[in-house]
Tab-separated table of N, CA and C in Angstrom:
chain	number	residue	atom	x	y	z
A	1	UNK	N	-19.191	0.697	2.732
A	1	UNK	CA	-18.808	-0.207	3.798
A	1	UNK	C	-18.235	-1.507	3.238
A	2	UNK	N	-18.950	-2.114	2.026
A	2	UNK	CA	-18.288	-3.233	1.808
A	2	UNK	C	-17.078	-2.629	1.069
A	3	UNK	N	-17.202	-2.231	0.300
A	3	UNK	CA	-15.826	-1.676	-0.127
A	3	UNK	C	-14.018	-1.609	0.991
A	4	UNK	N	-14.986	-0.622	1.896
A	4	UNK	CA	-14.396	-0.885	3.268
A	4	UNK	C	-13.354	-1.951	3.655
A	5	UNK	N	-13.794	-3.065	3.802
A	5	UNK	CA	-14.388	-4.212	4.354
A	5	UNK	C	-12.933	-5.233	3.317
A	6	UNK	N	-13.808	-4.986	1.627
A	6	UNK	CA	-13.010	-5.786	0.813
A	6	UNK	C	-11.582	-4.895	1.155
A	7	UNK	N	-10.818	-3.756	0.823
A	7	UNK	CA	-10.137	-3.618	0.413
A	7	UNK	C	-9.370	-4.408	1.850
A	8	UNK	N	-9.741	-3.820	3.366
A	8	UNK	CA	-9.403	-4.533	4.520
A	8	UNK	C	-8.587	-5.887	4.137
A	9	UNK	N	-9.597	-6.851	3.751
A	9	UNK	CA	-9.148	-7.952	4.067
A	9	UNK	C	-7.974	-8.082	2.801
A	10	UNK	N	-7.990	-7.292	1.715
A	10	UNK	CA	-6.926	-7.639	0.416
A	10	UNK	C	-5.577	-7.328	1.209
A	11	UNK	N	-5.667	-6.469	2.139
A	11	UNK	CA	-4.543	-5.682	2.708
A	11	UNK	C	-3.655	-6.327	3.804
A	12	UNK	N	-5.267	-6.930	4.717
A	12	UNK	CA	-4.224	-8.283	5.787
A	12	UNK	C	-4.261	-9.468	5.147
A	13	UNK	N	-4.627	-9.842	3.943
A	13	UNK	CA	-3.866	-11.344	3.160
A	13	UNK	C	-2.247	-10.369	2.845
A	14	UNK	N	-2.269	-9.675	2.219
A	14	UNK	CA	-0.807	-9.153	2.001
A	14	UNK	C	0.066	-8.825	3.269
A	15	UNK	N	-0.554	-8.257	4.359
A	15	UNK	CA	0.529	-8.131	5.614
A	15	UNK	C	0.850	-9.734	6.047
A	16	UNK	N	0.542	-10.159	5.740
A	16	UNK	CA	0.607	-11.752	6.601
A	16	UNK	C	1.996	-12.523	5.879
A	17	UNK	N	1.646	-12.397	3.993
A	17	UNK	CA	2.401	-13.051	3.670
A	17	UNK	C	3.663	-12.174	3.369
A	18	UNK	N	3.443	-10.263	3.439
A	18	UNK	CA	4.740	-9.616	3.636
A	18	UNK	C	5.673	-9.832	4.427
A	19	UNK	N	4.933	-10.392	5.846
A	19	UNK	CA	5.849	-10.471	6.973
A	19	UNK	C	6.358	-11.748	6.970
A	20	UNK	N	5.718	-12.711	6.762
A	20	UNK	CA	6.124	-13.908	7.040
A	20	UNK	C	7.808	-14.247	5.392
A	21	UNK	N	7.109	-13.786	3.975
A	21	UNK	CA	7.606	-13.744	3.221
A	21	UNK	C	8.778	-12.928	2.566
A	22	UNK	N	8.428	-11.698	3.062
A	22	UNK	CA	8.814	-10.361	2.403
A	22	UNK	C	8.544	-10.362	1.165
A	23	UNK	N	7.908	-10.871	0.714
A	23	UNK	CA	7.117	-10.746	-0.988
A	23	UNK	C	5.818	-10.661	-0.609
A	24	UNK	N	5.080	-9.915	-1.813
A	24	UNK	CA	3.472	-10.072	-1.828
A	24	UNK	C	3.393	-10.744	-2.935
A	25	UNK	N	2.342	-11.522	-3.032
A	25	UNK	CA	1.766	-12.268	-4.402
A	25	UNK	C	0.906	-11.966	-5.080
A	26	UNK	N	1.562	-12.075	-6.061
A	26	UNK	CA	0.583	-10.657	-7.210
A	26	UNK	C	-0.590	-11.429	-7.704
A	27	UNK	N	-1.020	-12.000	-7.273
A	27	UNK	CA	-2.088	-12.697	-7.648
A	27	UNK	C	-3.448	-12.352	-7.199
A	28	UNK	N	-2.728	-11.732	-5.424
A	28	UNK	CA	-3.604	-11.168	-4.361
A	28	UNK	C	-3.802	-9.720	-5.068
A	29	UNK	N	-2.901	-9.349	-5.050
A	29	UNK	CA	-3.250	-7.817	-5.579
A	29	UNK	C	-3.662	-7.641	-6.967
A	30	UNK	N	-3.690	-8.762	-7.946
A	30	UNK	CA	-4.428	-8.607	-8.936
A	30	UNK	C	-5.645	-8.813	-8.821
A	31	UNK	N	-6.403	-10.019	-7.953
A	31	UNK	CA	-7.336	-9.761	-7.708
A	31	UNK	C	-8.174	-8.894	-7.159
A	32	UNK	N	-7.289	-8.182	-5.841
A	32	UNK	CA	-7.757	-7.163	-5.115
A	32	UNK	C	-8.153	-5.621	-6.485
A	33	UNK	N	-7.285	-5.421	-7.347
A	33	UNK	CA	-7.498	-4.810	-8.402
A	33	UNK	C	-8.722	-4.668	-9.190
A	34	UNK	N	-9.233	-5.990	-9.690
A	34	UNK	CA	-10.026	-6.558	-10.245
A	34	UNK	C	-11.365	-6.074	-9.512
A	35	UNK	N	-11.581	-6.841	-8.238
A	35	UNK	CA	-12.676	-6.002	-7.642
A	35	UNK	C	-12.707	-4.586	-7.210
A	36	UNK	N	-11.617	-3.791	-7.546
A	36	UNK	CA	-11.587	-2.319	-6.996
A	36	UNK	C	-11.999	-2.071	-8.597
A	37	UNK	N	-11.773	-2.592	-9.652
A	37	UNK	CA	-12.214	-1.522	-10.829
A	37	UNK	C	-13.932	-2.331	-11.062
A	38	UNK	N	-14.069	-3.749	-10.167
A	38	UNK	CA	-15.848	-4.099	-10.267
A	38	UNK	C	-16.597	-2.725	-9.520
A	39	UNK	N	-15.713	-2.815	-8.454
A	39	UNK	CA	-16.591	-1.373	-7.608
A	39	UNK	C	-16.377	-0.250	-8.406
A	40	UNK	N	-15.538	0.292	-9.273
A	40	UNK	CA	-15.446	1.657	-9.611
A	40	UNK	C	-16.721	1.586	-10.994
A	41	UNK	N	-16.832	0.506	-11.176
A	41	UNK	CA	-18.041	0.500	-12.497
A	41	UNK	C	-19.229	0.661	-11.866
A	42	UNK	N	-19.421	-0.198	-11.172
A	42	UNK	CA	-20.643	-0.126	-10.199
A	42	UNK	C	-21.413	0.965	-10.022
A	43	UNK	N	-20.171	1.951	-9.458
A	43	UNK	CA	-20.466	3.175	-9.052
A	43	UNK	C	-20.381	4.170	-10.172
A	44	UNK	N	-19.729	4.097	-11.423
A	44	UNK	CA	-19.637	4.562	-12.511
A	44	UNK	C	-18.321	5.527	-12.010
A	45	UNK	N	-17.782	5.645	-11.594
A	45	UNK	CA	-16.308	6.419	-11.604
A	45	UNK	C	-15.012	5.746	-12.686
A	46	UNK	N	-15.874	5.029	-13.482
A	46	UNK	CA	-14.499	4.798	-14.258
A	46	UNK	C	-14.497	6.043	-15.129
A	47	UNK	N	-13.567	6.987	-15.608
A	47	UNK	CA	-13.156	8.372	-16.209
A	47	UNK	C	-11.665	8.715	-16.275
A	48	UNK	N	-11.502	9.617	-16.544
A	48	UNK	CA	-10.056	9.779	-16.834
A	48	UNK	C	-9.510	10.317	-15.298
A	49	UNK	N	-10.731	11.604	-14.905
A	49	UNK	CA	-10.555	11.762	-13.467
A	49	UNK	C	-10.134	10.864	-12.686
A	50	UNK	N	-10.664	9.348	-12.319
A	50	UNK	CA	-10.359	8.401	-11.633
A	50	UNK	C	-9.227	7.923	-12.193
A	51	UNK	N	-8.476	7.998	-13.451
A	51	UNK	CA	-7.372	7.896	-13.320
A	51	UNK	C	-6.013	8.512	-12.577
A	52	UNK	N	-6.432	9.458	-12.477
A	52	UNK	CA	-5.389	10.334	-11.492
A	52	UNK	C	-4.948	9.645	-10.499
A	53	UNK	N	-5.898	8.299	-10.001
A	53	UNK	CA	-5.646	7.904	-8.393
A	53	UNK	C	-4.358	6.839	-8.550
A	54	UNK	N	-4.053	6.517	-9.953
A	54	UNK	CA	-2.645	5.851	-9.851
A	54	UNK	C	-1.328	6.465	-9.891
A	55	UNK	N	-1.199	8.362	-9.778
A	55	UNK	CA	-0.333	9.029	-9.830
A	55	UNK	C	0.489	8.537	-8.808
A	56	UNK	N	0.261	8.286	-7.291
A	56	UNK	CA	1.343	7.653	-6.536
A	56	UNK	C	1.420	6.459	-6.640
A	57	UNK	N	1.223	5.514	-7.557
A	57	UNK	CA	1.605	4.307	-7.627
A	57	UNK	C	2.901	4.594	-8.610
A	58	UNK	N	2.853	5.382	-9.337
A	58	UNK	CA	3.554	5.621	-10.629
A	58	UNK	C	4.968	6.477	-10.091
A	59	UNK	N	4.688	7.345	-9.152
A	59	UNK	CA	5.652	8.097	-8.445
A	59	UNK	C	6.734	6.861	-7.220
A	60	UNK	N	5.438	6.145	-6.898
A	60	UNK	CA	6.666	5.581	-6.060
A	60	UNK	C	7.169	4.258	-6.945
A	61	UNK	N	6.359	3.720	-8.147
A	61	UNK	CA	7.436	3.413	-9.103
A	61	UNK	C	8.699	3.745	-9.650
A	62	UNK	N	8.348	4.794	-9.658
A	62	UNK	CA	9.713	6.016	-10.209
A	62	UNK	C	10.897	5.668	-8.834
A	63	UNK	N	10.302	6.020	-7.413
A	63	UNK	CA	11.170	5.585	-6.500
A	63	UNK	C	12.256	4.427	-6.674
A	64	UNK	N	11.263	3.174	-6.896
A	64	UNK	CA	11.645	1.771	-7.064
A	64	UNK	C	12.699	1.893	-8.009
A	65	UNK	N	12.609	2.486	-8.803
A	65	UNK	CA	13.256	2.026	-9.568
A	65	UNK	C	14.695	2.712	-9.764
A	66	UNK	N	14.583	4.054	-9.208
A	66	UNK	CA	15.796	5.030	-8.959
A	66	UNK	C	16.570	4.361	-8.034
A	67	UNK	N	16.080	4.291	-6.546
A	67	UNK	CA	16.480	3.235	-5.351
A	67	UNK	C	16.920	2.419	-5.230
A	68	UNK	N	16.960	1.808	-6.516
A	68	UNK	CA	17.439	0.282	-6.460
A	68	UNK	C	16.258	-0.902	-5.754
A	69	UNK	N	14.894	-0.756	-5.251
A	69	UNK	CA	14.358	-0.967	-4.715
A	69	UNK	C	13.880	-0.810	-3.251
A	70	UNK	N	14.042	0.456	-2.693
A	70	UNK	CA	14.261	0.757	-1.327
A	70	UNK	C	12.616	0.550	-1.064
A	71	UNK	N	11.934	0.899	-1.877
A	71	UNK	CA	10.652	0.122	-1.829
A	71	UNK	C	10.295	-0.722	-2.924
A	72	UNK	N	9.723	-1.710	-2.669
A	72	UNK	CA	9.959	-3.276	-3.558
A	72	UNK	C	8.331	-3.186	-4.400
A	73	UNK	N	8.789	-3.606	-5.525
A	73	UNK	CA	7.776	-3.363	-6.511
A	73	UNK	C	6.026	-4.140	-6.149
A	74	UNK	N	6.222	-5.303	-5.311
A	74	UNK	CA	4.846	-5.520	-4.824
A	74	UNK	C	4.078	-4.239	-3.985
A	75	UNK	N	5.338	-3.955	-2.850
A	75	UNK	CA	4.602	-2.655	-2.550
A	75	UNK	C	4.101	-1.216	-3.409
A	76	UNK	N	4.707	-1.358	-4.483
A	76	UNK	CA	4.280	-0.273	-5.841
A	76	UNK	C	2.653	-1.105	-6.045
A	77	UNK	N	3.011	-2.115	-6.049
A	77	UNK	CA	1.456	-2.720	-7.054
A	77	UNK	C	0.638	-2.390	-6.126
A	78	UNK	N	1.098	-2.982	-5.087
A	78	UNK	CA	-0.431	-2.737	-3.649
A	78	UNK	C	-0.868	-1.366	-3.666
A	79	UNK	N	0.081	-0.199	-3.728
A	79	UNK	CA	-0.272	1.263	-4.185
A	79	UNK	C	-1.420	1.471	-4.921
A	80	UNK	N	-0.971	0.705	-6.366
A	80	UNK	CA	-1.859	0.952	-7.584
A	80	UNK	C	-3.139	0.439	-6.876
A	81	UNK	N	-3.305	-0.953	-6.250
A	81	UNK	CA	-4.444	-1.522	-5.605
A	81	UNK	C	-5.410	-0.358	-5.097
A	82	UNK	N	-4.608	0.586	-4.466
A	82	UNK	CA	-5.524	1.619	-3.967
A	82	UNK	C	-5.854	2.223	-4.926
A	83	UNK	N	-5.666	2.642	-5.784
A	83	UNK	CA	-5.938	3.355	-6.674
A	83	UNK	C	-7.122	3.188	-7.382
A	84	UNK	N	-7.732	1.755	-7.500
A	84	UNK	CA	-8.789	1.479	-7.480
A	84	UNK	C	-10.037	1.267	-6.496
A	85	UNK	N	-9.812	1.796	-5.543
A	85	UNK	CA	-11.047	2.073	-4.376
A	85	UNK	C	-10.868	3.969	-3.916
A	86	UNK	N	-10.362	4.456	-3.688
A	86	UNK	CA	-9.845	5.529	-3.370
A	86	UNK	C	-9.526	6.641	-4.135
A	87	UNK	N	-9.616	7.892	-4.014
A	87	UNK	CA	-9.375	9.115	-4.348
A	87	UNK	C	-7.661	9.399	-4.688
A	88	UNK	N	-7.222	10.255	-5.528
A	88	UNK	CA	-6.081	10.570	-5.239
A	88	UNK	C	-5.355	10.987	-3.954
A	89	UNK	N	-6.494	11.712	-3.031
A	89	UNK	CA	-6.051	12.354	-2.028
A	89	UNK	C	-5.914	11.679	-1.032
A	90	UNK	N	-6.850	10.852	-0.856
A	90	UNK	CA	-7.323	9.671	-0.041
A	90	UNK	C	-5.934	8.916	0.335
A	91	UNK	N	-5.408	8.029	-1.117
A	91	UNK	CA	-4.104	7.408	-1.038
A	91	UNK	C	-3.009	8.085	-0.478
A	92	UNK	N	-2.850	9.292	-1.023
A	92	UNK	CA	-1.535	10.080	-0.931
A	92	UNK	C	-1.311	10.758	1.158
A	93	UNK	N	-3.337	10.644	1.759
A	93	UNK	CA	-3.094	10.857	3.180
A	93	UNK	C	-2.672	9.066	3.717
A	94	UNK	N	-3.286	7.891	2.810
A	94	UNK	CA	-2.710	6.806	3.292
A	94	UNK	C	-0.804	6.512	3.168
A	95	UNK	N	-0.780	6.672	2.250
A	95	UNK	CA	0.913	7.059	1.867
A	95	UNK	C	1.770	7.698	3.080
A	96	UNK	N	1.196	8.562	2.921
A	96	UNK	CA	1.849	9.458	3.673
A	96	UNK	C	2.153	9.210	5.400
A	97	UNK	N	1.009	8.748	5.617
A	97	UNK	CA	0.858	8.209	7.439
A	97	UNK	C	1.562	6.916	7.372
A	98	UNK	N	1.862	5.828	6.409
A	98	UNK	CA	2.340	5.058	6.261
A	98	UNK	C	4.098	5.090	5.730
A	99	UNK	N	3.926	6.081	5.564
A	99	UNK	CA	6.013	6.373	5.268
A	99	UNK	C	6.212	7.174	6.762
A	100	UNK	N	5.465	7.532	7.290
A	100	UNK	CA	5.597	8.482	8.765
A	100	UNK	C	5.901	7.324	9.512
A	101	UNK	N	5.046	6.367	9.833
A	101	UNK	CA	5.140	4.983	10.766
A	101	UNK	C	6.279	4.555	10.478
A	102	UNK	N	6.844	3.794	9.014
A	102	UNK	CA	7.600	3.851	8.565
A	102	UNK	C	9.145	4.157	9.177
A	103	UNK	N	8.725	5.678	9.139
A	103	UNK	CA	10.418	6.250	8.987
A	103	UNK	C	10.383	6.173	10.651
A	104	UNK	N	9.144	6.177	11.581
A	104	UNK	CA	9.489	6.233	13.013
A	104	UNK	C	10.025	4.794	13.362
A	105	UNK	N	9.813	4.027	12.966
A	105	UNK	CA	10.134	2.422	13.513
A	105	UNK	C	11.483	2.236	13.066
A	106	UNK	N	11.709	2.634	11.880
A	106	UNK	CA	13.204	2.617	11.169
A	106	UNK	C	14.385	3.461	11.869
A	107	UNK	N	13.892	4.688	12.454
A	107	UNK	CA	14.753	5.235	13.460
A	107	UNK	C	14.873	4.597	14.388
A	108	UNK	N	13.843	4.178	15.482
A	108	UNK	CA	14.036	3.325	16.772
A	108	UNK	C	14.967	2.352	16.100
A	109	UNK	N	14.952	1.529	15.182
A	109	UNK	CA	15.660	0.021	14.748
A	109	UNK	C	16.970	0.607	14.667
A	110	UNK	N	17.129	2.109	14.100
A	110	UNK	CA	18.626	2.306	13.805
A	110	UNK	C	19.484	2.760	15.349
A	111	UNK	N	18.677	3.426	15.960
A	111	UNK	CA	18.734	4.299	17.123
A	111	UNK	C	19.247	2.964	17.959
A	112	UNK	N	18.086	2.518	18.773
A	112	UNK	CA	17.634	1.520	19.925
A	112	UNK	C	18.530	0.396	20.122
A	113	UNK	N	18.181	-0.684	19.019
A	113	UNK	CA	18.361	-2.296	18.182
A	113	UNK	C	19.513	-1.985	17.226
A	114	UNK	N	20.511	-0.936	17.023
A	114	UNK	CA	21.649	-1.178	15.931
A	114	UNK	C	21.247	-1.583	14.689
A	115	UNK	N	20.365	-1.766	14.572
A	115	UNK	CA	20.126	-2.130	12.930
A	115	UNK	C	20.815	-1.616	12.031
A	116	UNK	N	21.268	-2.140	10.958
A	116	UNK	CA	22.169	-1.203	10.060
A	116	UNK	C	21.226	-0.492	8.917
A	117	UNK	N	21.795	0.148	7.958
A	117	UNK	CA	20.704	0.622	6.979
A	117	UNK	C	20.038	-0.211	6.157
A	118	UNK	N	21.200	-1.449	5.591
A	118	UNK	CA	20.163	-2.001	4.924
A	118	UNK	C	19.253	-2.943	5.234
A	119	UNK	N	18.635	-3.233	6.805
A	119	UNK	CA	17.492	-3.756	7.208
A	119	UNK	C	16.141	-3.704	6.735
A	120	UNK	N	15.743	-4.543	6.224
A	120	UNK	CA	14.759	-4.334	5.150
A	120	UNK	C	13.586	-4.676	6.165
A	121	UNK	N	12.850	-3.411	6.455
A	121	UNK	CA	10.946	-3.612	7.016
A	121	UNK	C	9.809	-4.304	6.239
A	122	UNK	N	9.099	-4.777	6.505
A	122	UNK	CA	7.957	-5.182	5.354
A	122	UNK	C	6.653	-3.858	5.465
A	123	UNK	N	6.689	-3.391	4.105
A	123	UNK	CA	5.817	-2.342	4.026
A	123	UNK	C	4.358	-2.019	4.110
A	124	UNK	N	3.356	-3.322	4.077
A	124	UNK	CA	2.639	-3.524	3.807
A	124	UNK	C	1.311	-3.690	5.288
A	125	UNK	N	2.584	-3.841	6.619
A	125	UNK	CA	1.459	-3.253	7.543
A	125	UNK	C	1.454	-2.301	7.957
A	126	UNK	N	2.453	-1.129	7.377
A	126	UNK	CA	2.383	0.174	7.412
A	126	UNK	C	1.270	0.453	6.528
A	127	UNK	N	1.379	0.395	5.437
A	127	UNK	CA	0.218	0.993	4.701
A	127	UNK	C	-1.353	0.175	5.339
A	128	UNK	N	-1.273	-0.915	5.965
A	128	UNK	CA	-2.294	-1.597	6.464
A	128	UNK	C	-2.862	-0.249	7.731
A	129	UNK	N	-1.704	-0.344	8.161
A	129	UNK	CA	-2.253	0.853	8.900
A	129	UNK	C	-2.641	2.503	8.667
A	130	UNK	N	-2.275	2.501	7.994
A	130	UNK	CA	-2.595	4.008	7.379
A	130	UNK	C	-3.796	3.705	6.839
A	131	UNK	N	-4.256	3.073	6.366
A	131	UNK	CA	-5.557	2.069	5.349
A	131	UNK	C	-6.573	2.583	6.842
A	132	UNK	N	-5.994	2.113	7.758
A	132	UNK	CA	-6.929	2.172	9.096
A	132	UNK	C	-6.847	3.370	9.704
A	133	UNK	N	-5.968	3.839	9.677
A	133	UNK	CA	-5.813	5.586	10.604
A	133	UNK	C	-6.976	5.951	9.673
A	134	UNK	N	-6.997	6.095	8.616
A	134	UNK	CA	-7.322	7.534	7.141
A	134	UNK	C	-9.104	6.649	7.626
A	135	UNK	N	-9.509	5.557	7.515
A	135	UNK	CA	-11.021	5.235	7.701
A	135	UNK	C	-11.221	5.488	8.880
A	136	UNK	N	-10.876	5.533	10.020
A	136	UNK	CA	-11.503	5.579	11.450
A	136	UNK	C	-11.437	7.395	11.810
A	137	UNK	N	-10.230	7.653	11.331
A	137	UNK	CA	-10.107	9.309	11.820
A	137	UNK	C	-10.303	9.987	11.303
A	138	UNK	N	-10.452	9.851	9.697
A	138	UNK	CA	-10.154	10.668	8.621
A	138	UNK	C	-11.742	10.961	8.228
């Protein structure tokens, strides 16, 4: 629960200043880091196993960087962030519900509102929300 709780609030300091900014500050997510690998000791899951959980941070690095940035490297770090509270699988159902939201809002904007393609969303209350779908339903 606290775990819960912490990663929560690491997630709406970053939606706040994504939206308002379109940057996250890596300062937040280093810290948020920091206490995700205090909790993984705690609990003793530090192993190579628990390394696996930064495979989609590393994949959608790979994105970033092919893309030209179509997703922006704070949102890579906030990834990795999960990676320290969470399962591989865990992230990859948060990921995933969070590129779904994502790609639905980005259609309405292109569809609806004319938006052109390169309208840049802030990513970070998508994954805020997927953070929340995957704990309440999941």
């Amino acid at each position: 629960m606290i775990k819960t709780i912490t990663i929560g609030i690491f997630l709406t300091i970053q939606v706040f200043w994504d939206i308002k900014t379109k940057k996250l500050p890596f300062i937040v997510t280093l810290v948020g880091c920091i206490t995700g690998f205090f909790f993984m000791c705690i609990q003793k899951e530090v192993s190579m196993f628990s390394m696996v959980s930064f495979v989609p941070a590393v994949v959608c690095f790979l994105f970033a960087k092919v893309s030209k940035e179509a997703i922006g490297y704070g949102d890579v770090f906030l990834i990795c962030m999960l990676g320290f509270y969470y399962s591989i699988t865990e992230i990859i159902i948060i990921c995933q519900i969070a590129f779904t939201i994502t790609a639905i809002i980005a259609l309405v904007l292109l569809i609806f509102f004319r938006k052109k393609k390169s309208y840049e969303i802030p990513f970070a209350p998508f994954l805020l929300m997927g953070f929340l779908i995957e704990e309440v339903c999941i």
